[in-house]
Amino acid sequence: MLVSTFLLPSSLLLQLMTATPPAPLPVPKAASPVAASLPVAERLVGAALTEGHAWSRLAELTDGVGARLSGSEGAEAAVQWALRAFKADGVKAWLEPVKVPHWVRGEEHAELLSSERFRGRPLSVMALGGSGATPPEGVTGEVVEVRSLEELGALGNRVKGRIVLFGHTMQKPEDYGRFASLRARGPAAAAKAGAVAALVRSLATASLATPHTGATRFEEGDPRIPAASVTVEDAELLSRLVAAGGPVRVKLVLGCQELPEVDSFNVVAEVKGREKPQEVVLLGAHLDSWDVGTGAHDDGAGVVMVMEAARLLVKQKAAPRRTVRVVLFMNEENGLRGARAYAEAHAAELSRHVAALEMDAGGGRPVGVSLRAGPSAGDKVQPWLSPLRAVGAGALVEGEAGGADLSPLIPAQVPFFGVKQDVSRYFDVHHTHADTLDKVDPEALAQSTAAVTWMAYVMAEMPETLPRPEVPTKPLGH
């Protein structure tokens, strides 16, 4: 364990217990569970804010283990690291098997070929996870640009033999959900239409010639073409040249390989409840990352937050009423195998999972608490939020809680809770070589860790559990 030198100002801890709420809530009675738990809040939140343990652990994971794509040596090293860390903290932990894909990136480069209108030049690209390979000499094709899957379908035979460029206008974090399907499903759709390759403008809110990778999906038996992200700058260049008229030709070389599946693991740990140990509050994050950068925001920050919650809870003289279980999922980035394996292995007890949280939005500061539960859930949770006012998370916020690794729990009607974070800069470095420790603010990480730790305690200690949500009428996509 690295020795931490990071401490927050003591004034912030003092503010925790003295902050005046902007809109006063009813004062809890002296004998209420909320009032009785305030000393616990001071210990849990105070330690998360001042000890710097989450930051030190994130440095171990990112600078020590590094990138950890499913199936890689880095992923296996991360599993063993997490298991050792839990045990060093005095938290019971074990491994649960998962069979994961093993995709390898290989060489990758592209170039815009010269024409009578413009000179050729290199293009900055990065293969998408799951992409097929080109022949050793690469593939060459004329570029056709589309802005939606519907526009691709309307082109019909004009796609055959072409390289499809998927353009979009992502500018803010909320746009990710609007355009992510172009990366996830676009290349497969282009392949079925006869394209020889696909390029996807990087899903980014900022770019300094930085390509952003991510998963793309091909169904078994369907053609698998080479697919790569291209920087915002190069995507805009190609778009301008195509719009100006005349052929725009690109050569693409990708050396991707799909190797045999590999045995891996979810890392599971828990703090046993004192009164209702059979009832489980799940805290999740994904241990894998892409093979570029070191996964500091995605999802190293989430990993260390939930690990720190377990460390702080196990140190309390009395455990919370219910069991708090931490699951570090494997293979969120390119398959969700860990999520599905957990749901299958624990199917018999999902009805006793009373709340679940997933942290997978980086290391930004907390801005509030969200829920996905039945009626009156907010009324039950609101009185417990006052200790989080000092870190800016003392209110319920709009938007449902959830996450990709929690999606297999939806049919079991498990209530979800979440700590919403500031993600205004998250997609600047998401899935890039730049997702490294220096991009994470230690103070913001500590504040979100404090919020996660306290909310884990709240869900495990509340006298009543959250009402369970309704089963959705249609499947939720990843």
XYZ file of C-alpha atoms in Angstrom:
478
model
C 0.000 0.000 0.000
C 1.380 3.404 -0.925
C 1.683 5.901 1.890
C -0.773 8.721 1.338
C 0.162 12.348 1.802
C -3.223 13.651 0.680
C -5.412 15.358 3.265
C -8.402 17.616 2.864
C -8.708 20.794 4.944
C -10.131 20.116 8.391
C -12.609 22.929 7.769
C -14.408 20.701 5.275
C -14.957 18.048 7.940
C -16.192 20.695 10.373
C -18.600 21.908 7.711
C -19.987 18.371 7.499
C -21.678 18.658 10.849
C -22.370 22.402 10.863
C -23.567 23.155 7.333
C -26.892 24.941 7.101
C -29.150 23.398 4.475
C -30.527 25.690 1.776
C -34.025 24.340 2.435
C -34.426 23.117 6.043
C -35.734 19.594 6.495
C -37.747 18.412 9.486
C -35.420 17.871 12.430
C -35.330 14.141 13.262
C -36.419 13.113 16.717
C -33.625 12.301 19.120
C -34.448 8.607 19.086
C -34.799 8.339 15.297
C -32.465 6.051 13.371
C -31.179 9.035 11.386
C -30.165 10.973 14.478
C -28.649 7.890 16.077
C -26.488 7.344 13.006
C -24.955 10.825 12.841
C -21.848 9.793 14.830
C -21.342 6.992 12.312
C -21.672 9.536 9.500
C -18.992 11.672 11.092
C -16.609 8.713 11.253
C -17.320 7.336 7.781
C -17.484 10.586 5.864
C -14.669 12.116 7.860
C -12.311 9.222 7.160
C -13.160 9.173 3.452
C -12.451 12.901 3.206
C -9.237 13.066 5.188
C -7.333 9.786 4.966
C -6.642 9.790 1.219
C -6.810 6.018 1.085
C -8.867 5.893 -2.123
C -6.342 8.078 -3.939
C -3.406 5.936 -2.838
C -5.215 2.805 -3.948
C -6.070 4.348 -7.315
C -2.379 5.096 -7.812
C -1.598 1.432 -7.114
C -4.151 0.262 -9.654
C -3.336 2.705 -12.445
C 0.403 3.283 -12.075
C 1.097 -0.206 -10.739
C -1.216 -2.581 -12.602
C -1.987 -0.343 -15.581
C -4.318 -1.200 -18.458
C -6.472 -4.297 -17.878
C -8.568 -5.339 -20.862
C -10.450 -8.594 -20.322
C -8.335 -11.626 -21.125
C -5.032 -9.778 -20.749
C -2.230 -10.234 -18.237
C -3.168 -6.819 -16.862
C -6.697 -7.995 -16.092
C -5.382 -11.035 -14.234
C -2.944 -8.830 -12.297
C -5.831 -6.541 -11.335
C -7.847 -9.493 -10.000
C -4.996 -10.589 -7.751
C -4.303 -7.003 -6.675
C -7.928 -6.461 -5.624
C -8.072 -9.749 -3.721
C -4.902 -8.872 -1.789
C -6.153 -5.356 -1.071
C -9.478 -6.531 0.351
C -7.740 -9.038 2.591
C -5.246 -6.422 3.753
C -8.219 -4.268 4.776
C -9.717 -7.100 6.822
C -12.611 -7.549 4.394
C -13.660 -11.089 3.493
C -13.136 -11.585 -0.252
C -13.192 -14.353 -2.851
C -13.106 -14.943 -6.596
C -16.001 -16.074 -8.790
C -15.174 -17.498 -12.245
C -16.026 -15.748 -15.508
C -15.176 -16.808 -19.056
C -14.191 -13.684 -21.001
C -13.284 -12.760 -24.586
C -9.646 -12.109 -25.476
C -9.412 -9.491 -28.201
C -5.993 -8.028 -29.082
C -5.530 -4.680 -30.814
C -2.369 -5.129 -32.946
C -1.080 -2.530 -35.399
C -3.337 0.283 -36.532
C -2.847 3.099 -38.972
C -4.698 4.864 -41.727
C -4.066 7.434 -44.397
C -6.031 9.745 -46.610
C -4.864 9.032 -50.157
C -3.902 11.890 -52.483
C -6.222 13.119 -55.198
C -6.325 15.995 -57.670
C -8.066 18.097 -54.982
C -5.854 17.479 -51.942
C -2.615 15.964 -50.758
C -2.601 12.744 -48.772
C -1.844 12.615 -45.074
C -1.935 10.209 -42.100
C -5.151 9.807 -40.108
C -5.216 9.174 -36.341
C -7.284 6.047 -35.702
C -7.770 3.418 -33.011
C -9.375 0.026 -33.597
C -12.742 -0.493 -31.925
C -12.939 -3.391 -29.508
C -14.252 -6.415 -31.387
C -13.123 -5.102 -34.774
C -12.053 -7.484 -37.471
C -8.597 -7.290 -39.039
C -7.614 -6.071 -42.468
C -5.404 -8.124 -44.742
C -1.722 -7.399 -44.058
C -1.671 -4.920 -46.935
C -4.773 -3.153 -45.579
C -8.041 -2.216 -47.247
C -8.694 0.792 -49.445
C -12.044 2.302 -50.236
C -13.960 5.422 -51.079
C -15.506 7.117 -48.071
C -19.247 7.588 -47.743
C -20.524 9.493 -44.695
C -23.735 8.819 -42.777
C -25.117 10.372 -39.618
C -27.502 7.612 -38.531
C -28.258 3.945 -38.996
C -31.394 4.937 -40.911
C -29.316 7.012 -43.327
C -27.025 4.014 -43.833
C -29.996 1.810 -44.662
C -31.309 4.310 -47.184
C -28.059 4.176 -49.198
C -28.679 0.568 -50.225
C -26.135 -0.752 -52.743
C -24.133 2.488 -52.713
C -22.412 1.231 -49.530
C -20.955 -1.849 -51.213
C -17.157 -1.724 -51.436
C -17.024 1.588 -49.555
C -15.604 2.703 -46.216
C -18.473 4.089 -44.136
C -17.734 7.114 -41.961
C -20.208 7.498 -39.089
C -20.374 11.194 -38.243
C -22.189 12.883 -35.382
C -22.211 16.079 -33.337
C -21.381 14.987 -29.795
C -20.583 18.102 -27.741
C -21.763 17.414 -24.195
C -21.871 14.344 -21.921
C -25.588 13.840 -22.490
C -24.891 13.286 -26.201
C -23.073 10.018 -25.511
C -26.329 8.114 -25.199
C -27.598 9.649 -28.447
C -24.655 8.586 -30.578
C -23.120 5.516 -28.890
C -25.172 3.183 -31.095
C -23.210 4.411 -34.125
C -20.094 2.863 -32.612
C -21.782 -0.168 -31.064
C -23.968 -1.223 -34.003
C -22.865 0.876 -36.967
C -19.937 -1.245 -38.220
C -22.028 -4.437 -38.160
C -24.791 -2.700 -40.108
C -22.223 -1.381 -42.592
C -20.779 -4.881 -43.005
C -24.201 -6.318 -43.844
C -24.605 -3.591 -46.469
C -21.328 -4.606 -48.121
C -18.887 -2.036 -46.722
C -15.215 -3.046 -46.549
C -14.503 -1.030 -43.381
C -16.024 1.505 -41.005
C -14.709 4.642 -39.318
C -16.552 6.227 -36.396
C -15.969 9.780 -35.267
C -14.699 9.543 -31.678
C -17.352 9.909 -28.978
C -15.704 12.842 -27.248
C -16.481 16.189 -25.657
C -12.959 17.456 -26.370
C -10.161 16.388 -28.658
C -6.532 17.227 -29.227
C -6.161 14.753 -32.076
C -7.056 11.941 -29.656
C -8.987 8.894 -30.879
C -11.450 7.268 -28.448
C -11.932 3.503 -28.621
C -14.909 1.462 -27.388
C -16.777 -1.733 -28.139
C -18.498 -2.580 -31.378
C -20.658 -5.678 -31.744
C -20.876 -8.244 -34.532
C -23.359 -11.080 -34.227
C -22.051 -14.606 -34.624
C -22.098 -15.628 -38.268
C -22.304 -12.052 -39.579
C -19.446 -10.496 -41.577
C -16.841 -8.809 -39.336
C -15.165 -5.859 -41.023
C -12.324 -3.675 -39.770
C -13.715 -0.816 -37.673
C -11.861 2.060 -36.064
C -12.512 5.319 -34.301
C -11.056 8.390 -35.931
C -10.243 11.660 -34.187
C -12.764 14.479 -34.204
C -10.356 16.558 -36.284
C -9.840 13.884 -38.943
C -13.537 13.007 -39.012
C -14.340 16.653 -39.695
C -11.691 16.758 -42.423
C -13.119 13.706 -44.144
C -16.623 15.112 -43.811
C -15.622 18.388 -45.459
C -13.843 16.646 -48.316
C -16.766 14.292 -48.979
C -19.228 17.193 -48.908
C -17.110 19.145 -51.407
C -17.608 16.423 -54.015
C -15.337 14.008 -55.773
C -13.896 10.741 -54.435
C -12.232 10.609 -51.016
C -10.210 7.448 -50.579
C -8.739 6.027 -47.355
C -6.380 3.144 -46.681
C -6.801 1.368 -43.342
C -4.541 -1.243 -41.707
C -5.674 -3.036 -38.522
C -3.996 -6.068 -36.985
C -6.743 -7.086 -34.543
C -7.030 -10.677 -33.338
C -9.854 -12.541 -31.598
C -8.049 -15.163 -29.501
C -9.666 -18.077 -27.598
C -11.696 -17.116 -24.535
C -9.884 -16.902 -21.208
C -10.772 -17.888 -17.642
C -11.075 -14.826 -15.422
C -12.911 -13.726 -12.286
C -15.213 -11.273 -10.594
C -13.758 -10.187 -7.265
C -16.410 -10.291 -4.527
C -16.100 -9.039 -0.950
C -18.542 -8.358 1.837
C -19.133 -6.929 5.274
C -21.649 -9.228 6.969
C -24.742 -7.558 8.422
C -25.381 -7.731 12.160
C -29.156 -8.365 12.126
C -30.208 -9.312 8.587
C -27.104 -10.783 6.953
C -29.219 -12.519 4.317
C -30.289 -9.133 2.904
C -27.669 -7.730 0.525
C -26.725 -4.198 -0.471
C -24.527 -4.500 -3.565
C -21.812 -1.986 -4.485
C -20.454 -2.533 -7.986
C -17.735 -1.224 -10.289
C -15.856 -2.822 -13.170
C -12.257 -3.894 -12.735
C -11.427 -4.177 -16.439
C -10.450 -1.216 -18.598
C -9.533 -0.661 -22.203
C -5.997 -1.466 -23.279
C -5.120 2.208 -23.758
C -4.416 4.578 -20.889
C -4.656 3.110 -17.392
C -8.406 3.331 -16.794
C -8.165 5.940 -14.052
C -11.630 7.404 -14.594
C -13.065 4.350 -16.362
C -13.360 2.621 -14.014
C -10.470 2.771 -11.567
C -12.135 5.580 -9.650
C -15.317 3.561 -9.197
C -13.321 0.516 -8.108
C -11.493 2.323 -5.334
C -14.647 4.087 -4.130
C -16.525 0.861 -3.476
C -13.424 -0.818 -2.042
C -12.969 2.083 0.349
C -16.605 1.840 1.431
C -15.997 -1.768 2.464
C -12.761 -0.879 4.271
C -14.407 1.857 6.298
C -17.530 -0.147 7.095
C -15.596 -3.151 8.375
C -13.756 -0.873 10.816
C -16.974 0.172 12.571
C -17.605 -1.298 16.035
C -21.021 -2.481 14.901
C -21.677 -3.636 11.368
C -24.716 -2.192 9.589
C -27.991 -4.060 9.833
C -27.645 -5.730 6.411
C -24.737 -7.197 4.472
C -22.801 -4.878 2.179
C -21.325 -6.792 -0.753
C -18.783 -5.308 -3.173
C -18.519 -6.794 -6.663
C -15.665 -5.817 -8.981
C -17.039 -7.008 -12.306
C -14.837 -8.297 -15.112
C -15.519 -7.567 -18.786
C -17.873 -4.602 -18.619
C -16.114 -2.860 -21.483
C -16.484 -5.518 -24.168
C -19.064 -8.063 -23.147
C -20.725 -7.787 -19.707
C -19.693 -11.372 -19.018
C -18.994 -10.617 -15.352
C -22.393 -9.016 -14.827
C -24.202 -11.968 -16.350
C -22.084 -14.484 -14.446
C -22.874 -12.780 -11.140
C -26.617 -12.696 -11.832
C -26.596 -16.379 -12.793
C -24.463 -17.503 -9.845
C -26.611 -15.584 -7.347
C -30.019 -16.053 -8.979
C -31.441 -17.753 -5.898
C -30.697 -14.755 -3.686
C -31.518 -11.838 -5.994
C -34.873 -11.477 -4.268
C -32.859 -10.674 -1.130
C -30.763 -8.006 -2.862
C -32.441 -4.964 -1.331
C -30.386 -2.243 -3.070
C -27.581 -1.992 -5.625
C -25.249 0.784 -6.746
C -22.806 0.965 -9.640
C -20.008 3.528 -9.828
C -18.881 3.925 -13.432
C -18.804 7.639 -14.206
C -15.274 8.597 -13.268
C -13.793 10.392 -10.312
C -15.716 13.656 -10.458
C -17.288 15.335 -7.449
C -20.719 14.144 -6.245
C -23.774 16.225 -7.064
C -26.617 14.221 -5.516
C -28.272 10.865 -5.020
C -30.535 9.107 -7.520
C -32.909 6.168 -7.183
C -34.613 3.532 -9.268
C -37.160 2.052 -6.917
C -40.849 1.872 -6.184
C -43.193 4.611 -4.951
C -42.193 6.595 -1.835
C -38.547 5.523 -2.065
C -37.427 9.141 -2.086
C -39.350 9.898 1.091
C -37.517 7.084 2.872
C -34.064 8.189 1.694
C -34.286 11.983 1.916
C -33.925 12.294 5.731
C -30.631 10.357 5.573
C -28.933 12.746 3.134
C -28.056 15.613 5.477
C -24.479 14.378 6.184
C -23.711 14.759 2.469
C -24.604 18.441 2.189
C -21.038 19.516 2.843
C -19.802 17.590 -0.204
C -22.604 18.796 -2.457
C -24.564 15.553 -2.582
C -27.240 16.099 0.049
C -30.261 16.018 -2.235
C -32.114 13.647 -4.515
C -31.557 14.462 -8.181
C -33.380 13.631 -11.386
C -32.447 10.607 -13.445
C -32.638 6.935 -12.595
C -29.811 5.065 -10.923
C -28.352 2.027 -12.639
C -25.458 0.903 -14.795
C -24.444 -1.679 -17.379
C -23.255 -4.244 -14.834
C -26.501 -3.904 -12.882
C -28.700 -4.479 -15.934
C -28.981 -8.266 -15.388
C -30.542 -7.504 -11.982
C -33.435 -5.549 -13.471
C -35.727 -8.563 -14.053
C -35.337 -9.417 -10.349
C -36.674 -5.931 -9.484
C -33.635 -5.013 -7.401
C -33.888 -1.355 -6.291
C -30.981 0.794 -7.503
C -29.420 3.831 -5.859
C -26.656 5.997 -7.236
C -24.247 8.782 -6.405
C -24.482 11.149 -9.360
C -21.246 12.907 -10.263
C -19.987 15.850 -12.248
C -19.177 14.290 -15.638
C -18.553 17.544 -17.522
C -14.961 16.501 -18.333
C -15.378 12.717 -18.245
C -15.753 12.237 -21.997
C -12.675 14.359 -22.705
C -10.499 11.315 -21.894
C -12.984 8.430 -21.899
C -11.545 5.323 -23.657
C -8.296 7.074 -24.616
C -4.576 6.934 -23.912
C -5.153 10.014 -21.735
C -7.299 8.266 -19.092
C -4.523 8.334 -16.505
C -4.181 9.180 -12.815
C -3.242 12.823 -13.393
C -6.730 13.468 -14.816
C -8.405 12.582 -11.486
C -8.829 15.309 -8.865
C -7.966 13.869 -5.410
C -10.447 16.097 -3.591
C -13.332 15.218 -5.907
C -12.449 11.520 -5.601
C -12.508 11.775 -1.808
C -15.856 13.559 -1.830
C -17.494 10.949 -4.050
C -15.940 8.185 -1.946
C -17.497 9.773 1.139
C -20.893 9.875 -0.553
C -20.687 6.238 -1.685
C -19.591 5.074 1.762
C -22.371 6.886 3.577
C -25.066 5.790 1.121
C -23.892 2.181 1.413
C -24.310 2.442 5.176
C -27.716 4.092 4.790
C -29.084 1.353 2.556
C -27.745 -1.311 4.893
C -28.959 0.388 8.081
C -32.390 1.874 7.233
C -35.147 0.160 9.242
C -37.121 -0.528 6.056
C -35.827 -1.479 2.637
C -36.601 0.446 -0.530
C -39.787 -0.568 -2.363
C -38.942 -2.659 -5.405
C -39.435 -1.103 -8.857
C -41.662 -2.459 -11.558
C -40.182 -4.693 -14.237
C -39.659 -2.615 -17.416
C -42.023 -3.337 -20.285
C -39.151 -3.487 -22.810
C -35.530 -4.613 -22.515
C -32.917 -2.038 -21.628
C -29.966 -1.866 -24.040
C -26.310 -1.660 -23.032
